Tab-separated table of C-alpha atoms in Angstrom:
chain	number	residue	atom	x	y	z
Q	256	MET	CA	0.045	0.094	-0.194
Q	257	THR	CA	1.272	3.295	-0.915
Q	258	THR	CA	1.114	6.273	1.478
Q	259	LYS	CA	1.838	8.809	-1.393
Q	260	ILE	CA	-0.871	11.362	-2.426
Q	261	ASP	CA	-0.731	11.918	-6.144
Q	262	SER	CA	-2.480	15.347	-6.144
Q	263	LEU	CA	-0.616	16.863	-3.566
Q	264	SER	CA	2.842	15.627	-5.059
Q	265	GLN	CA	1.551	17.080	-8.182
Q	266	ALA	CA	0.645	20.499	-6.431
Q	267	LEU	CA	4.163	20.590	-4.781
Q	268	HIS	CA	5.861	19.801	-8.033
Q	269	LEU	CA	4.178	22.614	-9.617
Q	270	LEU	CA	4.911	25.009	-6.753
Q	271	GLN	CA	8.659	24.155	-7.481
Q	272	VAL	CA	8.102	24.807	-11.202
Q	273	VAL	CA	6.758	28.305	-10.253
Q	274	ALA	CA	10.041	28.926	-7.979
Q	275	ASP	CA	12.156	27.842	-11.080
Q	276	ASN	CA	10.363	29.866	-13.276
Q	277	PRO	CA	9.077	33.296	-11.855
Q	278	CYS	CA	6.578	35.369	-13.706
Q	279	THR	CA	5.588	32.645	-15.872
Q	280	GLY	CA	2.229	32.024	-17.474
Q	281	LEU	CA	-0.424	29.384	-17.107
Q	282	SER	CA	0.259	27.776	-20.437
Q	283	GLU	CA	4.027	27.344	-19.849
Q	284	LEU	CA	3.470	26.321	-16.369
Q	285	SER	CA	1.353	23.601	-17.559
Q	286	ARG	CA	3.816	22.394	-20.044
Q	287	LEU	CA	6.789	22.532	-17.531
Q	288	SER	CA	4.953	20.760	-14.929
Q	289	GLY	CA	3.469	18.076	-17.181
Q	290	LEU	CA	-0.273	18.866	-16.070
Q	291	ASN	CA	-2.990	19.511	-18.374
Q	292	LYS	CA	-4.074	23.249	-18.405
Q	293	SER	CA	-7.182	22.766	-16.430
Q	294	ARG	CA	-5.493	20.847	-13.691
Q	295	ALA	CA	-2.759	23.317	-13.394
Q	296	TYR	CA	-5.115	26.212	-13.201
Q	297	ARG	CA	-7.147	24.652	-10.556
Q	298	MET	CA	-3.913	23.931	-8.366
Q	299	LEU	CA	-2.505	27.398	-8.906
Q	300	CYS	CA	-6.056	28.913	-7.747
Q	301	THR	CA	-5.838	26.588	-4.500
Q	302	LEU	CA	-2.097	27.510	-3.835
Q	303	ALA	CA	-3.103	31.278	-4.423
Q	304	GLU	CA	-5.804	30.978	-1.903
Q	305	HIS	CA	-3.458	29.907	0.840
Q	306	HIS	CA	-0.872	32.491	-0.319
Q	307	PHE	CA	1.686	30.216	-1.672
Q	308	VAL	CA	1.537	31.856	-5.017
Q	309	ILE	CA	0.773	35.218	-6.409
Q	310	GLN	CA	-1.121	35.988	-9.790
Q	311	ASN	CA	0.419	39.079	-11.219
Q	312	ASP	CA	-1.479	41.841	-13.133
Q	313	ASP	CA	-0.202	40.165	-16.496
Q	314	SER	CA	-1.710	36.617	-15.324
Q	315	SER	CA	1.749	35.352	-14.802
Q	316	TYR	CA	2.507	33.645	-11.353
Q	317	GLN	CA	5.106	33.694	-8.771
Q	318	LEU	CA	5.825	32.594	-5.342
Q	319	GLY	CA	3.669	34.061	-2.442
Q	320	HIS	CA	4.545	35.395	0.739
Q	321	GLN	CA	3.440	32.408	2.862
Q	322	LEU	CA	6.608	30.714	1.742
Q	323	LEU	CA	8.704	33.724	3.369
Q	324	THR	CA	6.862	32.936	6.832
Q	325	LEU	CA	7.428	29.331	6.288
Q	326	GLY	CA	11.183	29.888	5.489
Q	327	HIS	CA	11.680	31.943	8.577
Q	328	ILE	CA	9.952	29.392	10.754
Q	329	ALA	CA	12.091	26.725	9.272
Q	330	LYS	CA	15.260	28.612	9.965
Q	331	SER	CA	14.245	29.217	13.397
Q	332	GLN	CA	13.809	25.559	13.872
Q	333	SER	CA	17.396	24.779	12.249
Q	334	ASN	CA	19.322	25.561	15.566
Q	335	TRP	CA	22.621	24.751	13.981
Q	336	LEU	CA	21.948	27.172	11.008
Q	337	ASN	CA	21.171	30.163	13.093
Q	338	ILE	CA	24.513	29.356	15.229
Q	339	ALA	CA	26.327	28.961	11.913
Q	340	GLU	CA	24.935	32.259	10.653
Q	341	SER	CA	26.315	34.122	13.806
Q	342	ILE	CA	29.753	32.536	13.152
Q	343	ILE	CA	30.196	33.069	9.659
Q	344	GLU	CA	28.730	36.554	9.148
Q	345	PRO	CA	32.160	38.315	10.146
Q	346	LEU	CA	33.506	36.545	7.122
Q	347	VAL	CA	31.182	38.352	4.873
Q	348	THR	CA	32.664	41.637	5.934
Q	349	GLU	CA	36.190	40.242	5.831
Q	350	PHE	CA	36.208	38.923	2.340
Q	351	ASN	CA	33.138	40.421	0.523
Q	352	GLU	CA	32.566	37.429	-1.481
Q	353	ASN	CA	29.581	35.121	-2.022
Q	354	LEU	CA	29.263	32.755	1.134
Q	355	GLN	CA	27.069	29.758	0.794
Q	356	ILE	CA	25.746	26.743	3.026
Q	357	ARG	CA	24.414	23.815	1.107
Q	358	ILE	CA	23.035	20.605	2.603
Q	359	ARG	CA	22.300	17.152	0.891
Q	360	GLU	CA	18.907	16.150	0.318
Q	361	ASN	CA	19.255	12.498	-1.290
Q	362	LEU	CA	21.303	12.707	-4.562
Q	363	GLU	CA	20.776	16.647	-4.628
Q	364	ILE	CA	22.530	19.566	-2.748
Q	365	VAL	CA	20.191	22.493	-1.913
Q	366	GLN	CA	21.449	26.041	-0.744
Q	367	VAL	CA	20.009	26.893	2.598
Q	368	TRP	CA	21.870	30.162	3.195
Q	369	ARG	CA	24.003	32.569	1.371
Q	370	ARG	CA	25.380	36.108	1.538
Q	371	VAL	CA	26.414	37.968	-1.737
Q	372	SER	CA	29.285	40.068	-2.690
Q	373	SER	CA	28.783	43.666	-3.184
Q	374	GLN	CA	31.630	44.164	-5.588
Q	375	PRO	CA	30.720	44.748	-9.226
Q	376	LEU	CA	32.028	41.535	-10.478
Q	377	GLN	CA	30.341	38.745	-8.669
Q	378	VAL	CA	29.360	35.206	-8.917
Q	379	ARG	CA	25.579	34.709	-9.321
Q	380	SER	CA	23.861	32.297	-7.042
Q	381	GLU	CA	20.119	31.835	-6.845
Q	382	ALA	CA	18.798	31.354	-3.203
Q	383	GLY	CA	17.553	27.708	-2.726
Q	384	ASN	CA	18.998	26.529	-5.799
Q	385	ARG	CA	19.412	22.949	-6.289
Q	386	ARG	CA	22.271	20.881	-8.154
Q	387	PRO	CA	23.085	17.175	-8.370
Q	388	LEU	CA	25.398	15.837	-5.734
Q	389	GLY	CA	28.859	15.929	-6.963
Q	390	ALA	CA	28.340	19.019	-8.945
Q	391	GLY	CA	30.877	21.944	-8.001
Q	392	ALA	CA	32.848	22.183	-4.957
Q	393	ALA	CA	29.998	21.835	-2.469
Q	394	GLY	CA	28.665	18.818	-4.298
Q	395	LYS	CA	32.022	17.119	-3.947
Q	396	ILE	CA	32.298	17.968	-0.421
Q	397	LEU	CA	28.997	16.650	0.389
Q	398	LEU	CA	29.473	13.520	-1.583
Q	399	ALA	CA	32.882	12.779	0.009
Q	400	PHE	CA	31.325	12.880	3.402
Q	401	ALA	CA	28.144	11.359	2.771
Q	402	SER	CA	27.403	7.806	3.964
Q	403	ALA	CA	28.673	4.832	2.024
Q	404	SER	CA	25.146	3.760	1.002
Q	405	THR	CA	24.496	7.306	-0.431
Q	406	GLN	CA	28.094	7.119	-2.265
Q	407	ASP	CA	27.128	3.598	-3.652
Q	408	LYS	CA	23.810	4.897	-4.910
Q	409	PHE	CA	25.445	8.014	-6.427
Q	410	PHE	CA	28.187	6.090	-8.330
Q	411	SER	CA	25.734	3.356	-9.536
Q	412	ASN	CA	24.527	6.045	-12.027
Q	413	LEU	CA	27.834	6.670	-13.426
Q	414	SER	CA	30.123	4.649	-15.860
Q	415	ALA	CA	33.095	2.862	-14.553
Q	416	GLU	CA	35.354	5.428	-15.956
Q	417	GLN	CA	33.509	8.538	-14.326
Q	418	THR	CA	33.264	6.496	-11.152
Q	419	LEU	CA	37.233	5.617	-11.051
Q	420	LEU	CA	37.990	9.520	-11.847
Q	421	LEU	CA	35.617	10.832	-9.269
Q	422	GLN	CA	36.428	8.381	-6.531
Q	423	ASP	CA	40.050	9.339	-6.778
Q	424	LYS	CA	38.994	12.960	-6.302
Q	425	ILE	CA	36.549	11.999	-3.284
Q	426	GLN	CA	39.386	10.124	-1.550
Q	427	GLN	CA	41.642	13.148	-1.892
Q	428	ILE	CA	38.939	15.552	-0.396
Q	429	GLN	CA	38.460	13.152	2.358
Q	430	HIS	CA	42.079	12.889	3.177
Q	431	GLN	CA	42.685	16.677	3.012
Q	432	GLY	CA	39.416	17.836	4.440
Q	433	PHE	CA	38.542	20.508	1.846
Q	434	TYR	CA	38.143	21.248	-1.879
Q	435	VAL	CA	39.195	23.940	-3.974
Q	436	SER	CA	37.776	24.172	-7.477
Q	437	ASN	CA	38.667	26.448	-10.550
Q	438	GLY	CA	36.055	26.542	-13.113
Q	439	ASP	CA	34.411	23.091	-12.111
Q	440	LEU	CA	31.014	24.194	-12.398
Q	441	THR	CA	31.323	27.720	-13.823
Q	442	GLU	CA	34.201	28.879	-15.910
Q	443	GLY	CA	36.174	31.631	-14.200
Q	444	VAL	CA	34.836	30.851	-10.852
Q	445	CYS	CA	37.018	29.768	-7.915
Q	446	ALA	CA	35.355	27.977	-4.780
Q	447	VAL	CA	36.781	27.007	-1.574
Q	448	ALA	CA	34.702	24.361	0.428
Q	449	ILE	CA	34.696	22.568	3.679
Q	450	PRO	CA	32.399	20.240	5.446
Q	451	LEU	CA	30.516	21.555	8.652
Q	452	TYR	CA	30.073	18.961	11.482
Q	453	ASP	CA	27.591	18.438	14.167
Q	454	ALA	CA	28.649	17.430	17.655
Q	455	GLN	CA	28.966	13.886	16.787
Q	456	LYS	CA	31.542	14.888	14.017
Q	457	GLN	CA	29.166	13.773	11.225
Q	458	CYS	CA	29.018	15.955	8.099
Q	459	ILE	CA	25.719	18.055	8.193
Q	460	ALA	CA	26.207	20.711	5.419
Q	461	CYS	CA	28.970	22.423	3.225
Q	462	LEU	CA	30.236	25.856	3.925
Q	463	SER	CA	31.896	27.515	0.763
Q	464	LEU	CA	33.145	30.738	-0.513
Q	465	SER	CA	32.920	31.474	-4.232
Q	466	ALA	CA	34.685	34.518	-6.253
Q	467	PRO	CA	36.108	35.260	-9.679
Q	468	ILE	CA	39.301	33.525	-10.151
Q	469	SER	CA	40.971	36.841	-10.831
Q	470	ARG	CA	40.388	37.632	-7.050
Q	471	MET	CA	41.726	34.534	-5.807
Q	472	PRO	CA	45.541	34.162	-5.829
Q	473	GLN	CA	47.003	31.223	-3.979
Q	474	GLU	CA	47.840	33.419	-0.650
Q	475	ARG	CA	44.082	34.428	-0.390
Q	476	ILE	CA	42.647	30.983	-0.947
Q	477	GLN	CA	44.999	29.945	1.992
Q	478	LEU	CA	43.631	32.791	4.087
Q	479	ILE	CA	40.232	32.029	3.213
Q	480	LEU	CA	40.499	28.151	4.049
Q	481	ASN	CA	42.202	28.946	7.206
Q	482	ARG	CA	39.153	31.355	8.268
Q	483	LEU	CA	36.620	28.832	6.987
Q	484	VAL	CA	37.956	25.965	9.063
Q	485	ALA	CA	38.269	28.101	12.128
Q	486	ALA	CA	34.540	29.112	11.821
Q	487	ARG	CA	33.660	25.177	11.230
Q	488	ASP	CA	35.609	24.593	14.458
Q	489	THR	CA	34.048	27.185	16.526
Q	490	LEU	CA	30.411	25.926	15.297
Q	491	PHE	CA	31.433	22.306	16.142
Q	492	ILE	CA	32.268	23.193	19.753
Q	493	ARG	CA	29.051	25.482	20.034
Q	494	LEU	CA	27.027	22.457	18.833
Q	495	GLY	CA	28.598	20.481	21.806
Q	496	GLY	CA	31.510	18.812	19.935
Q	497	ILE	CA	34.588	17.927	21.924
Q	498	PRO	CA	37.955	19.031	20.247
Q	499	ILE	CA	40.364	16.183	19.784
């Protein structure tokens, strides 16, 4: 017996489509979601009634304010994230580069916190964006420190050659405890990423800083890495971890 409610699953999928395609009309949302136009319209009306979406004057749709409320509530319930934010904020001022925290959800990673550089040349990053596990610096960190069963599931989707190449990199990340990427995901972008740990020394997230390669000489990368690690160690202790 299945516990899945198909209509709810479809509505949540439609909500994600709206999130990924803001200010989009009914016909296109219907096409992107795979729902027929009539069903998509009824679901959008229901979502709008509960303020999860808003219909604009031009009849396009975007996310509603109820999601902001739920987001704030979810954040307040994520105690470790609130603590991490207070520890990491000074790094935003010090470096004025993009800082992100990402977590793993199954075989994807999702951005749950970010601060954006105020410099004219900056790396674009959408709040709440999702990527495949293993993609970019954060994706490799979260793969490297995932459980063996998660890694097995991930590698089962790759060819033998892809698996061999990525496993070598994953082992290197596990050994050194960080990863520095240069154009892995986006050309011209450098990212420094480290795992964040809970009190049991289990990886709960990835903290990363990204910037144009032109602003990332080796000395600055090392300084950034040192600061990220110091912040991570402070978080570990604040969460109840005992330093070795």
